[in-house]
XYZ file of C-alpha atoms in Angstrom:
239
model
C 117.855 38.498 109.958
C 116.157 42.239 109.974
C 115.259 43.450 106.717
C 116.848 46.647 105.636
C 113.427 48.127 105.633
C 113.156 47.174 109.718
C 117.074 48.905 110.160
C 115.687 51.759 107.822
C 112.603 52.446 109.979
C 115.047 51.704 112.955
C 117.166 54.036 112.165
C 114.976 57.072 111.480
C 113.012 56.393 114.808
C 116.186 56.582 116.436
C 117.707 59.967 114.955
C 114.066 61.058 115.909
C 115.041 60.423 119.732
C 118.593 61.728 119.269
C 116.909 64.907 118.185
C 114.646 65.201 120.641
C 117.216 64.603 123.204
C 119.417 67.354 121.754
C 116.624 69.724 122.145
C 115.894 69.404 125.068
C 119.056 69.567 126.244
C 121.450 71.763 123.972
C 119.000 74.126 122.645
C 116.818 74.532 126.043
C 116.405 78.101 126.691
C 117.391 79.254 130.442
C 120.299 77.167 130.673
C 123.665 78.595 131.370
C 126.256 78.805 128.999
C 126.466 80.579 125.344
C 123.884 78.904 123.857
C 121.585 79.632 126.953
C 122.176 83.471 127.224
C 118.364 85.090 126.189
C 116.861 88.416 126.482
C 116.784 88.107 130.255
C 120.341 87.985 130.182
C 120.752 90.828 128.089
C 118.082 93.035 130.201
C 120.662 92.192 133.646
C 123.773 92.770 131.234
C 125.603 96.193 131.821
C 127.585 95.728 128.463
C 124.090 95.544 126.854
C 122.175 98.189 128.476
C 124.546 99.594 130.792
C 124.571 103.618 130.756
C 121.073 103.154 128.254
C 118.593 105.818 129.476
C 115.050 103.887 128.993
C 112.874 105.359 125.897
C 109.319 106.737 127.071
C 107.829 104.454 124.103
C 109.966 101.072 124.525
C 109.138 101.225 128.225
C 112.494 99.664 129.667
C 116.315 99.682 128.623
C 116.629 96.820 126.627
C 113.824 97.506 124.641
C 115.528 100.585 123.855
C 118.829 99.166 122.633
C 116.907 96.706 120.638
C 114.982 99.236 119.414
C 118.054 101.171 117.950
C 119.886 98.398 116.874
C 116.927 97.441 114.595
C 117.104 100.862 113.377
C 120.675 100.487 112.861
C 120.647 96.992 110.712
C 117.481 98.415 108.321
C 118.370 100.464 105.654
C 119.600 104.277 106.061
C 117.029 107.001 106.072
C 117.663 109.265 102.798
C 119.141 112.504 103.696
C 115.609 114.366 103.222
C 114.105 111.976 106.164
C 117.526 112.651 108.380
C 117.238 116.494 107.876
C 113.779 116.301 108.697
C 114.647 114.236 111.714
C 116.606 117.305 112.773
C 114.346 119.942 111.844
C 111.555 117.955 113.906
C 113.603 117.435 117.087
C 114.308 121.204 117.498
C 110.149 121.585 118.051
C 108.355 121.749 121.299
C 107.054 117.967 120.675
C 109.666 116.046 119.186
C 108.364 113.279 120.409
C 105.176 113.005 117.990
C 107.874 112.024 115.084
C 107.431 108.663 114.245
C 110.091 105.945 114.402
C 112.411 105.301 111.716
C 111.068 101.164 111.754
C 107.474 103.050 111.189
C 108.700 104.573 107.856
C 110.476 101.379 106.834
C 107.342 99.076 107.282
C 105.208 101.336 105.623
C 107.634 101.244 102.549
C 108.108 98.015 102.927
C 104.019 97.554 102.508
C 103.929 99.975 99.073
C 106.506 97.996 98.026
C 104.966 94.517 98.349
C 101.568 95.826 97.371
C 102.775 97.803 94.569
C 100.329 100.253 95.991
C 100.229 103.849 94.132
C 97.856 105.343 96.436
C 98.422 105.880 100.309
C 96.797 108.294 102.383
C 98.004 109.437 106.421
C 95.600 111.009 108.245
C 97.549 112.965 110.795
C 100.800 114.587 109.182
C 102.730 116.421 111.660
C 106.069 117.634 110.210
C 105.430 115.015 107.270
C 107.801 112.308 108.285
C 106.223 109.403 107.363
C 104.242 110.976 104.212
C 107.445 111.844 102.726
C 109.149 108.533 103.431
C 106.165 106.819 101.882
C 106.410 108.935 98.617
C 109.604 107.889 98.340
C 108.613 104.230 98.099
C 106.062 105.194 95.390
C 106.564 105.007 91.976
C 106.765 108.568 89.618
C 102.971 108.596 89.215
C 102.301 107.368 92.775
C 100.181 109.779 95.013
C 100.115 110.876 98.681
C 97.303 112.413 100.682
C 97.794 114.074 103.850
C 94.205 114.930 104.462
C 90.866 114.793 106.738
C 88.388 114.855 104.028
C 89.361 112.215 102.016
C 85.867 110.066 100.746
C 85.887 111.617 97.407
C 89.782 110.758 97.100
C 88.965 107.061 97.423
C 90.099 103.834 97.371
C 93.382 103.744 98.606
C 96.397 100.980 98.803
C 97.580 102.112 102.165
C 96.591 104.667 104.725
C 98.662 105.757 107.533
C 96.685 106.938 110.524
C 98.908 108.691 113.527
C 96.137 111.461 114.449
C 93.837 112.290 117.961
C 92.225 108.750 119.319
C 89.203 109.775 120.111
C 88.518 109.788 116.134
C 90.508 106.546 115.025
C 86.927 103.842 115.354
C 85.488 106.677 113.060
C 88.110 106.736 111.023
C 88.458 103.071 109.889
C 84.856 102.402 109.877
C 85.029 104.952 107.139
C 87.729 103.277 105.291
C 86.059 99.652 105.321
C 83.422 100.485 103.612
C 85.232 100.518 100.262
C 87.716 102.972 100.483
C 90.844 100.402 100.929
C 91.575 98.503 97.794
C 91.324 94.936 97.492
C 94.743 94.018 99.128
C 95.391 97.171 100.587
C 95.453 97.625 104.142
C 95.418 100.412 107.085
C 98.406 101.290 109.598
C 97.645 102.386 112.823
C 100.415 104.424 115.314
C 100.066 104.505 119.283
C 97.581 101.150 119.438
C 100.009 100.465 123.046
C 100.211 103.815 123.877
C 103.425 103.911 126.035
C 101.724 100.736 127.459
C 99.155 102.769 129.685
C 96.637 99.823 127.927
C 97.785 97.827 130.462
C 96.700 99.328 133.426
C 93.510 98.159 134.607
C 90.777 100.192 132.921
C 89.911 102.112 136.097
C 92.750 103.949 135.954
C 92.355 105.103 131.996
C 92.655 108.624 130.976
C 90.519 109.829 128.064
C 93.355 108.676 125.154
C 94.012 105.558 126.852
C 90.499 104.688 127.027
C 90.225 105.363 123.353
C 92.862 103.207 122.293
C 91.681 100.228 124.254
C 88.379 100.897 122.940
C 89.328 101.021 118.860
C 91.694 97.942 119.758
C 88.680 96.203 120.728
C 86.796 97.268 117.894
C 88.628 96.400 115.058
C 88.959 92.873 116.304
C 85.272 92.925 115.943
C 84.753 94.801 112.211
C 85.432 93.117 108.910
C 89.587 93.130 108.916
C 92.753 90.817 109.490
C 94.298 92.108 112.674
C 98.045 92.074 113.634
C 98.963 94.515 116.757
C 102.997 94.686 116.260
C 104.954 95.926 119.516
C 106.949 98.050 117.224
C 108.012 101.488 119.217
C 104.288 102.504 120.663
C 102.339 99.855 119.022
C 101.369 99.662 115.018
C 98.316 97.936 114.335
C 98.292 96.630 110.516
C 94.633 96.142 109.083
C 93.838 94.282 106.113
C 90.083 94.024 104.657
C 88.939 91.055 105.183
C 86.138 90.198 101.829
């Protein structure tokens, strides 16, 4: 007669099978039914992304819709950030305002870091600077500035300015200007995906991107390049 610790180990090898089985089968993505349906499906899907005019960032039209439905299931802007919205769109480059998932994830970041401190380097209409003070505590501080090594360190610095100057501009900041725990956002780092194209065929922006992409994989931070709207790279000092 088996022992119950043979049925025991019986039994758990076979539940092990069963879910492997179920899987492989059930769970398996590509295959037809309900539980099969993936993005693929949704891109081909004209109640998904029929009528959906393709965003010049998000490159096709599901990215789009996914885009704004992200938007829609984070929290509300506050009505400053919506009337600025408005104000923005009316200029000649509407386009340069940052996504409302940018302004989230950098409050998201003071929030977790209890940082006090943040600094963007390249403002435009203020967008993202005001969405960060709001994160901030009272006594929390914001810098929208070029010349900032005497303002030093921060907790989190926003940087949506000209590429050409971005290698510059963290190679300034890791050497001691980002708090211990702090880190560095960067906007445009898949700059509306042109870094893709074979570097022959680079203009002078695209080039630059590619170029600080490649160099902060190199320098002394934790890298994480997010597809989020045109690209946000996230640096963290690495000590």
């Amino acid at each position: 007669m088996l022992g119950w610790g043979v049925l025991s180990a019986a039994a758990g090898a076979t539940a092990v099978l069963l879910l492997q089985w179920w899987s492989r089968t059930a769970c398996r993505p590509g295959r037809r039914g309900r539980k099969g349906y993936t993005s693929i499906d949704a891109a081909r899907n004209p109640e998904v992304v029929g009528g959906v005019i393709a965003d010049a960032y998000e490159g096709t039209m599901l990215a789009t819709v996914r885009h704004d439905y992200c938007v829609a299931m984070s929290t509300s802007l506050s009505e400053t950030l919506q009337e600025l919205v408005q104000e923005t769109q009316q200029l000649k480059m509407p386009q340069m305002l940052s996504s409302p998932l940018t302004v989230r994830l950098l409050q998201s970041l003071i929030r977790a870091g209890s940082a006090t401190r943040a600094l963007e380097i390249g403002t435009y209409t203020g967008f993202t600077a005001v969405g960060m003070a709001e994160a901030m505590p009272q006594d929390g501080l914001v810098l929208c500035l070029d010349d900032f090594s005497d303002e030093a360190p921060f907790d989190l610095c926003f940087i949506d300015a000209d590429k050409e100057s971005q290698i510059a501009y963290v190679d300034l900041l890791s050497e001691g200007l980002i708090s211990a725990g702090g880190c560095v956002v960067v906007d445009n780092t898949l700059w509306y995906s042109r870094v893709l194209r074979p570097r022959g065929r680079h203009d002078a922006c695209t080039k630059a991107v590619v170029d600080f992409n490649q160099h902060v994989l190199k320098g002394p931070w934790h890298v994480a390049l997010l597809p989020i709207r045109d690209g946000l790279t996230i640096l963290q000092p690495v000590r």
